[in-house]
Amino acid sequence: MQRTVYGQSPPPLHHPVPQHVSTVPQLRSPPPPVSQPQSQGYDGSPYQQQQQGRAPSTGANMFGQYGNFMNEPAAQLASQFGQTAFRQGQEILEQNVKGWFKFGELKPYFNVTNFYVVNKLFLVLFPWRHKPWSRKQAGQEGWYLPPRDDINSPDMYIPVMSVVTYIFLQTLIAGLRGKFQPELFGYIASTALAVVFFEILGLYLGCYFLSVSNQSLLDLVAYSGYKFVGVIVTISIAEIMNGGKGTGGWVGWMVFLYTFLANSLFLMRSLKYVLLPENMGDARGPMHTMQTDTRKTKNQRTQFLFFYSYVVQLFFMWILSRP
C-alpha cells in the first residue's frame, strides 16, 4: 500500500499500452514470362535457366562502349597522322607526275579547229609534197604556236579520237563476222594502249641515251598516235574491197604499204625538230673534237629517227592491222 502524504496528490497510475507494429508487405508484379525459342524445347536444365536469366545485349549498349572512340586522344592522333601522310604522298605524286606530264600544258594540244583537223588528216595520209615542216614560234620567247595556228604542231585530239575509232571499228568488224564477245573491247583496247606505251617508252629512252633535252613527252605521245589514222584507213578499205577477208588480200597489203610509208615519212619530217635541231651543227670554238662529236651525235640521231620511223612503225602497224 502506498502511503498518502498529507498535502500531496498521489501520482497517476500508468498502465502499459500495448504497441502493435504492423508490417505491410510490398507488392511486386511478377516477372514477365520469358519467351522460349521455338526451335528448341524447354527441359528445365540449368544451362537453359542460365540463358533465360541473362540480360540481352542491345546495339545501344555496344554503341555506348564504342561510340566515343573518335573522341579519344589516340584516335585524333591517328587521324592527324593519316592526314599528314596523305598530304605528303600527294605532294610527292604531284612532283613526280609533273616531271613526266605537265597538265597545265595539256590544254593547248586540244586547241584545234575543224579546218586544222581536216588539213592534218590530209597531211598524215598525203605528206609527199608538204613544205615547210618546221614549227612556228611565237615571238622571241621560243614558244610554239598551238595546233589551230600551225598545221605542223602536234595535237592530242586526232590521236585520241583515232584510238577510240580503232577500238570500235575492230569490234564492229568482229560483230559482222559473228565473232563478237564482250571481252573483245578490253582485248582490243589493251592491245592499242600497250602498243602506244611501249612505243613511247622506247622513243623516250632513245632520246635519253642520245642526250636529247628539248623533247616533250606530250609531243611524243601525240606523234605515236597518228599511226592509227593509217591503220583505220587500211582496215576499212581492206574490209570493203576484200569482202570481209581483212588485210589478207592483195588490196589490203597495198593499202597497208601505202599508209605505212606515208606515216613513216610524216614522222621522219615532223620529229626532225626534236632529234635534229637546226642549231645542232653550230660547233662553237676552234677545237676539232667538238665538231667531230657533233657530227657523230647527229649521225646517231639520224639513224635512230630512221629506225623509229620505219622499222618500229612497220612492226606496230602490222600488229594493229591484223584482223
CSV table of C-alpha atoms in Angstrom, one decimal:
chain,number,residue,atom,x,y,z
A,1,MET,CA,0.0,0.0,0.0
A,2,GLN,CA,1.1,3.4,-0.8
A,3,ARG,CA,1.4,6.0,1.7
A,4,THR,CA,-0.6,9.2,1.4
A,5,VAL,CA,1.3,12.2,2.4
A,6,TYR,CA,-0.8,15.0,3.6
A,7,GLY,CA,-0.9,17.9,1.2
A,8,GLN,CA,0.3,15.9,-1.9
A,9,SER,CA,-1.7,14.2,-4.5
A,10,PRO,CA,-0.8,10.7,-5.4
A,11,PRO,CA,1.0,10.2,-8.8
A,12,PRO,CA,-1.2,8.9,-11.6
A,13,LEU,CA,-1.2,5.3,-12.3
A,14,HIS,CA,0.5,4.3,-15.6
A,15,HIS,CA,-0.7,1.2,-17.4
A,16,PRO,CA,1.4,-0.2,-20.1
A,17,VAL,CA,-0.1,0.5,-23.6
A,18,PRO,CA,0.4,-2.4,-25.9
A,19,GLN,CA,2.0,-1.4,-29.2
A,20,HIS,CA,1.2,-3.4,-32.3
A,21,VAL,CA,3.7,-2.9,-35.2
A,22,SER,CA,2.1,-4.0,-38.4
A,23,THR,CA,4.4,-4.6,-41.4
A,24,VAL,CA,2.7,-4.3,-44.7
A,25,PRO,CA,4.4,-6.4,-47.4
A,26,GLN,CA,5.4,-4.6,-50.6
A,27,LEU,CA,3.5,-5.9,-53.6
A,28,ARG,CA,5.6,-6.6,-56.6
A,29,SER,CA,4.5,-7.5,-60.1
A,30,PRO,CA,5.5,-11.0,-61.2
A,31,PRO,CA,8.4,-11.1,-63.8
A,32,PRO,CA,7.3,-11.2,-67.4
A,33,PRO,CA,7.3,-14.7,-68.9
A,34,VAL,CA,10.5,-15.4,-70.9
A,35,SER,CA,9.7,-16.5,-74.4
A,36,GLN,CA,11.2,-19.8,-75.2
A,37,PRO,CA,12.8,-20.4,-78.7
A,38,GLN,CA,10.5,-22.3,-80.9
A,39,SER,CA,13.3,-24.4,-82.4
A,40,GLN,CA,14.3,-25.9,-79.0
A,41,GLY,CA,12.2,-27.2,-76.2
A,42,TYR,CA,12.5,-26.3,-72.6
A,43,ASP,CA,13.7,-29.2,-70.4
A,44,GLY,CA,14.4,-27.2,-67.2
A,45,SER,CA,18.2,-27.7,-67.5
A,46,PRO,CA,20.5,-25.4,-65.6
A,47,TYR,CA,22.0,-24.2,-68.9
A,48,GLN,CA,18.6,-23.1,-70.2
A,49,GLN,CA,17.8,-21.4,-66.8
A,50,GLN,CA,21.1,-19.5,-67.0
A,51,GLN,CA,20.3,-18.4,-70.6
A,52,GLN,CA,16.8,-17.3,-69.5
A,53,GLY,CA,18.2,-15.1,-66.8
A,54,ARG,CA,20.8,-13.4,-68.9
A,55,ALA,CA,20.1,-9.8,-69.9
A,56,PRO,CA,20.1,-9.3,-73.6
A,57,SER,CA,22.7,-7.0,-75.1
A,58,THR,CA,21.4,-4.3,-77.3
A,59,GLY,CA,23.0,-2.1,-80.0
A,60,ALA,CA,22.7,0.9,-77.8
A,61,ASN,CA,25.0,-0.7,-75.2
A,62,MET,CA,27.6,-1.5,-77.8
A,63,PHE,CA,27.4,2.0,-79.2
A,64,GLY,CA,27.8,3.3,-75.7
A,65,GLN,CA,31.0,1.5,-75.3
A,66,TYR,CA,32.5,2.4,-78.7
A,67,GLY,CA,30.6,5.5,-79.7
A,68,ASN,CA,33.1,7.8,-78.2
A,69,PHE,CA,36.1,6.1,-79.8
A,70,MET,CA,36.8,9.0,-82.2
A,71,ASN,CA,36.9,11.4,-79.3
A,72,GLU,CA,39.9,9.6,-77.7
A,73,PRO,CA,43.3,11.3,-78.0
A,74,ALA,CA,44.8,8.3,-79.7
A,75,ALA,CA,42.2,8.3,-82.4
A,76,GLN,CA,42.7,12.0,-83.0
A,77,LEU,CA,46.5,11.5,-83.2
A,78,ALA,CA,46.0,8.7,-85.7
A,79,SER,CA,43.7,10.8,-87.8
A,80,GLN,CA,46.2,13.7,-87.9
A,81,PHE,CA,49.0,11.3,-88.8
A,82,GLY,CA,46.9,9.9,-91.6
A,83,GLN,CA,46.1,13.3,-93.0
A,84,THR,CA,49.8,14.3,-92.9
A,85,ALA,CA,50.9,11.1,-94.6
A,86,PHE,CA,48.2,11.6,-97.3
A,87,ARG,CA,49.3,15.2,-97.9
A,88,GLN,CA,52.9,14.3,-98.2
A,89,GLY,CA,52.1,11.4,-100.6
A,90,GLN,CA,50.0,13.7,-102.7
A,91,GLU,CA,52.9,16.2,-102.9
A,92,ILE,CA,55.4,13.5,-103.9
A,93,LEU,CA,53.0,12.2,-106.5
A,94,GLU,CA,52.4,15.6,-108.0
A,95,GLN,CA,56.1,16.3,-108.2
A,96,ASN,CA,56.9,13.0,-109.9
A,97,VAL,CA,53.9,13.2,-112.3
A,98,LYS,CA,54.6,16.8,-113.2
A,99,GLY,CA,58.1,15.7,-114.2
A,100,TRP,CA,56.6,13.5,-116.9
A,101,PHE,CA,53.3,15.2,-117.7
A,102,LYS,CA,52.7,18.9,-117.4
A,103,PHE,CA,49.0,19.0,-117.1
A,104,GLY,CA,49.0,22.8,-117.5
A,105,GLU,CA,50.4,22.3,-121.0
A,106,LEU,CA,47.9,19.7,-122.0
A,107,LYS,CA,45.1,22.1,-122.9
A,108,PRO,CA,46.9,23.7,-125.9
A,109,TYR,CA,47.1,20.2,-127.5
A,110,PHE,CA,43.3,20.2,-127.8
A,111,ASN,CA,43.1,23.8,-129.1
A,112,VAL,CA,42.1,22.7,-132.6
A,113,THR,CA,39.5,23.7,-135.2
A,114,ASN,CA,37.7,21.8,-137.9
A,115,PHE,CA,39.9,23.3,-140.6
A,116,TYR,CA,43.0,22.1,-138.7
A,117,VAL,CA,41.6,18.6,-138.2
A,118,VAL,CA,40.8,18.1,-141.9
A,119,ASN,CA,44.2,19.5,-143.1
A,120,LYS,CA,46.1,17.5,-140.5
A,121,LEU,CA,44.4,14.2,-141.6
A,122,PHE,CA,45.2,15.1,-145.2
A,123,LEU,CA,48.8,15.8,-144.2
A,124,VAL,CA,49.2,12.4,-142.4
A,125,LEU,CA,47.8,10.5,-145.4
A,126,PHE,CA,49.5,12.6,-148.1
A,127,PRO,CA,52.7,14.1,-146.8
A,128,TRP,CA,54.7,13.8,-150.0
A,129,ARG,CA,54.6,17.4,-151.2
A,130,HIS,CA,54.1,19.3,-147.9
A,131,LYS,CA,56.5,22.2,-147.1
A,132,PRO,CA,57.8,23.5,-144.8
A,133,TRP,CA,57.9,21.1,-141.8
A,134,SER,CA,59.3,23.4,-139.2
A,135,ARG,CA,57.1,24.6,-136.4
A,136,LYS,CA,56.2,28.2,-135.9
A,137,GLN,CA,57.2,30.1,-132.9
A,138,ALA,CA,55.5,33.0,-131.1
A,139,GLY,CA,57.8,36.0,-130.8
A,140,GLN,CA,61.3,35.8,-129.4
A,141,GLU,CA,60.4,33.7,-126.3
A,142,GLY,CA,60.5,30.4,-128.3
A,143,TRP,CA,57.0,29.2,-127.5
A,144,TYR,CA,55.4,27.2,-130.3
A,145,LEU,CA,52.0,28.1,-131.6
A,146,PRO,CA,49.0,25.9,-130.8
A,147,PRO,CA,47.7,23.5,-133.4
A,148,ARG,CA,44.9,25.8,-134.6
A,149,ASP,CA,47.6,28.3,-135.7
A,150,ASP,CA,50.2,25.9,-137.0
A,151,ILE,CA,49.4,22.7,-139.0
A,152,ASN,CA,52.9,21.3,-138.2
A,153,SER,CA,52.1,21.4,-134.4
A,154,PRO,CA,51.2,18.1,-132.8
A,155,ASP,CA,47.8,17.7,-131.2
A,156,MET,CA,46.1,15.2,-129.0
A,157,TYR,CA,42.6,15.4,-130.5
A,158,ILE,CA,43.3,13.3,-133.6
A,159,PRO,CA,45.3,10.6,-131.7
A,160,VAL,CA,42.7,10.2,-129.0
A,161,MET,CA,39.8,10.1,-131.4
A,162,SER,CA,41.8,7.7,-133.7
A,163,VAL,CA,42.4,5.2,-130.8
A,164,VAL,CA,38.7,5.3,-129.9
A,165,THR,CA,37.6,4.9,-133.5
A,166,TYR,CA,40.1,2.0,-134.0
A,167,ILE,CA,38.6,0.1,-131.0
A,168,PHE,CA,35.0,0.5,-132.2
A,169,LEU,CA,35.9,-0.4,-135.8
A,170,GLN,CA,37.7,-3.6,-134.8
A,171,THR,CA,34.7,-4.6,-132.6
A,172,LEU,CA,32.2,-3.8,-135.4
A,173,ILE,CA,34.1,-5.9,-137.9
A,174,ALA,CA,34.2,-8.8,-135.4
A,175,GLY,CA,30.5,-8.4,-134.9
A,176,LEU,CA,29.9,-8.5,-138.7
A,177,ARG,CA,31.8,-11.7,-138.8
A,178,GLY,CA,29.9,-13.3,-136.0
A,179,LYS,CA,32.8,-13.3,-133.6
A,180,PHE,CA,31.7,-10.5,-131.2
A,181,GLN,CA,32.2,-11.1,-127.5
A,182,PRO,CA,32.0,-8.6,-124.6
A,183,GLU,CA,35.7,-9.3,-123.7
A,184,LEU,CA,36.7,-8.1,-127.2
A,185,PHE,CA,36.5,-4.4,-126.2
A,186,GLY,CA,39.1,-5.0,-123.4
A,187,TYR,CA,41.4,-7.0,-125.6
A,188,ILE,CA,41.5,-4.5,-128.4
A,189,ALA,CA,41.9,-1.5,-126.1
A,190,SER,CA,44.6,-3.3,-124.1
A,191,THR,CA,46.5,-4.1,-127.4
A,192,ALA,CA,46.3,-0.5,-128.6
A,193,LEU,CA,47.4,1.0,-125.3
A,194,ALA,CA,50.2,-1.5,-125.0
A,195,VAL,CA,51.5,-0.5,-128.4
A,196,VAL,CA,51.4,3.2,-127.6
A,197,PHE,CA,53.1,2.6,-124.2
A,198,PHE,CA,56.0,0.5,-125.5
A,199,GLU,CA,56.5,2.9,-128.4
A,200,ILE,CA,56.6,5.9,-126.2
A,201,LEU,CA,58.9,4.1,-123.7
A,202,GLY,CA,61.3,3.2,-126.5
A,203,LEU,CA,61.3,6.7,-128.0
A,204,TYR,CA,61.8,8.3,-124.7
A,205,LEU,CA,64.7,6.1,-123.8
A,206,GLY,CA,66.2,6.7,-127.1
A,207,CYS,CA,66.0,10.5,-126.6
A,208,TYR,CA,67.5,10.0,-123.1
A,209,PHE,CA,70.5,8.0,-124.3
A,210,LEU,CA,71.1,10.4,-127.2
A,211,SER,CA,71.0,13.4,-124.8
A,212,VAL,CA,68.0,15.0,-126.4
A,213,SER,CA,66.9,17.5,-123.8
A,214,ASN,CA,64.4,19.6,-125.8
A,215,GLN,CA,61.8,16.8,-126.2
A,216,SER,CA,58.3,16.9,-124.7
A,217,LEU,CA,56.7,13.7,-123.6
A,218,LEU,CA,53.3,15.0,-124.8
A,219,ASP,CA,54.7,15.6,-128.2
A,220,LEU,CA,55.9,12.0,-128.3
A,221,VAL,CA,52.5,10.7,-127.3
A,222,ALA,CA,50.8,12.8,-130.0
A,223,TYR,CA,53.2,11.6,-132.7
A,224,SER,CA,52.8,8.0,-131.7
A,225,GLY,CA,49.0,8.2,-132.1
A,226,TYR,CA,49.0,9.4,-135.7
A,227,LYS,CA,49.6,5.8,-136.9
A,228,PHE,CA,46.0,4.9,-136.0
A,229,VAL,CA,44.8,7.1,-138.9
A,230,GLY,CA,46.6,4.9,-141.4
A,231,VAL,CA,45.5,1.7,-139.6
A,232,ILE,CA,41.9,2.8,-139.7
A,233,VAL,CA,42.1,3.6,-143.4
A,234,THR,CA,43.8,0.2,-144.1
A,235,ILE,CA,41.2,-1.8,-142.2
A,236,SER,CA,38.3,0.0,-143.7
A,237,ILE,CA,39.4,-0.2,-147.3
A,238,ALA,CA,40.6,-3.8,-147.0
A,239,GLU,CA,37.3,-4.9,-145.4
A,240,ILE,CA,35.2,-3.3,-148.1
A,241,MET,CA,37.4,-4.4,-151.1
A,242,ASN,CA,38.2,-8.0,-149.9
A,243,GLY,CA,34.6,-8.8,-148.9
A,244,GLY,CA,35.3,-9.4,-145.2
A,245,LYS,CA,38.7,-11.0,-145.6
A,246,GLY,CA,40.6,-8.2,-143.8
A,247,THR,CA,44.1,-7.3,-144.8
A,248,GLY,CA,44.9,-10.8,-146.1
A,249,GLY,CA,44.2,-9.9,-149.8
A,250,TRP,CA,46.5,-8.0,-152.1
A,251,VAL,CA,44.3,-4.9,-151.9
A,252,GLY,CA,44.8,-4.8,-148.1
A,253,TRP,CA,48.5,-5.2,-148.4
A,254,MET,CA,48.8,-2.5,-150.9
A,255,VAL,CA,46.8,-0.1,-148.8
A,256,PHE,CA,48.8,-1.1,-145.7
A,257,LEU,CA,52.1,-0.4,-147.6
A,258,TYR,CA,50.9,3.0,-148.7
A,259,THR,CA,49.7,4.1,-145.2
A,260,PHE,CA,52.9,2.8,-143.6
A,261,LEU,CA,55.1,4.7,-145.9
A,262,ALA,CA,53.0,7.9,-145.6
A,263,ASN,CA,53.1,7.7,-141.8
A,264,SER,CA,56.8,7.0,-141.7
A,265,LEU,CA,57.6,10.0,-143.9
A,266,PHE,CA,55.3,12.1,-141.8
A,267,LEU,CA,57.2,11.1,-138.6
A,268,MET,CA,60.6,11.4,-140.2
A,269,ARG,CA,59.9,15.0,-141.2
A,270,SER,CA,57.9,16.0,-138.1
A,271,LEU,CA,60.3,14.7,-135.5
A,272,LYS,CA,63.3,16.4,-137.1
A,273,TYR,CA,62.9,19.5,-134.9
A,274,VAL,CA,63.1,17.2,-131.8
A,275,LEU,CA,66.1,15.0,-132.7
A,276,LEU,CA,67.8,17.1,-135.3
A,277,PRO,CA,67.5,20.8,-134.3
A,278,GLU,CA,68.8,23.4,-136.7
A,279,ASN,CA,71.4,24.8,-134.3
A,280,MET,CA,72.9,21.4,-133.6
A,281,GLY,CA,75.6,21.7,-136.2
A,282,ASP,CA,76.8,25.0,-134.9
A,283,ALA,CA,80.0,24.0,-133.2
A,284,ARG,CA,81.3,26.9,-131.2
A,285,GLY,CA,85.0,27.0,-130.6
A,286,PRO,CA,88.1,26.2,-132.7
A,287,MET,CA,88.5,22.7,-131.4
A,288,HIS,CA,88.1,19.9,-133.9
A,289,THR,CA,86.9,17.3,-131.3
A,290,MET,CA,83.7,19.3,-130.7
A,291,GLN,CA,82.9,19.3,-134.4
A,292,THR,CA,83.6,15.5,-134.5
A,293,ASP,CA,81.3,14.8,-131.5
A,294,THR,CA,78.6,17.0,-133.1
A,295,ARG,CA,78.8,15.1,-136.3
A,296,LYS,CA,78.8,11.7,-134.6
A,297,THR,CA,75.8,12.6,-132.4
A,298,LYS,CA,73.9,13.9,-135.5
A,299,ASN,CA,74.6,10.6,-137.3
A,300,GLN,CA,73.4,8.6,-134.3
A,301,ARG,CA,70.2,10.6,-134.0
A,302,THR,CA,69.5,10.3,-137.7
A,303,GLN,CA,69.9,6.5,-137.5
A,304,PHE,CA,67.6,6.4,-134.5
A,305,LEU,CA,65.0,8.5,-136.2
A,306,PHE,CA,65.1,6.3,-139.3
A,307,PHE,CA,64.8,3.2,-137.2
A,308,TYR,CA,61.8,4.6,-135.3
A,309,SER,CA,60.0,6.0,-138.3
A,310,TYR,CA,60.3,2.8,-140.5
A,311,VAL,CA,61.2,-0.3,-138.6
A,312,VAL,CA,59.2,0.4,-135.4
A,313,GLN,CA,56.2,1.7,-137.2
A,314,LEU,CA,56.2,-1.3,-139.6
A,315,PHE,CA,56.0,-3.7,-136.7
A,316,PHE,CA,53.4,-1.9,-134.6
A,317,MET,CA,51.2,-1.0,-137.6
A,318,TRP,CA,51.2,-4.7,-138.7
A,319,ILE,CA,50.1,-5.7,-135.2
A,320,LEU,CA,47.3,-3.2,-135.2
A,321,SER,CA,46.1,-4.1,-138.7
A,322,ARG,CA,45.7,-7.8,-138.1
A,323,PRO,CA,42.1,-9.0,-138.2
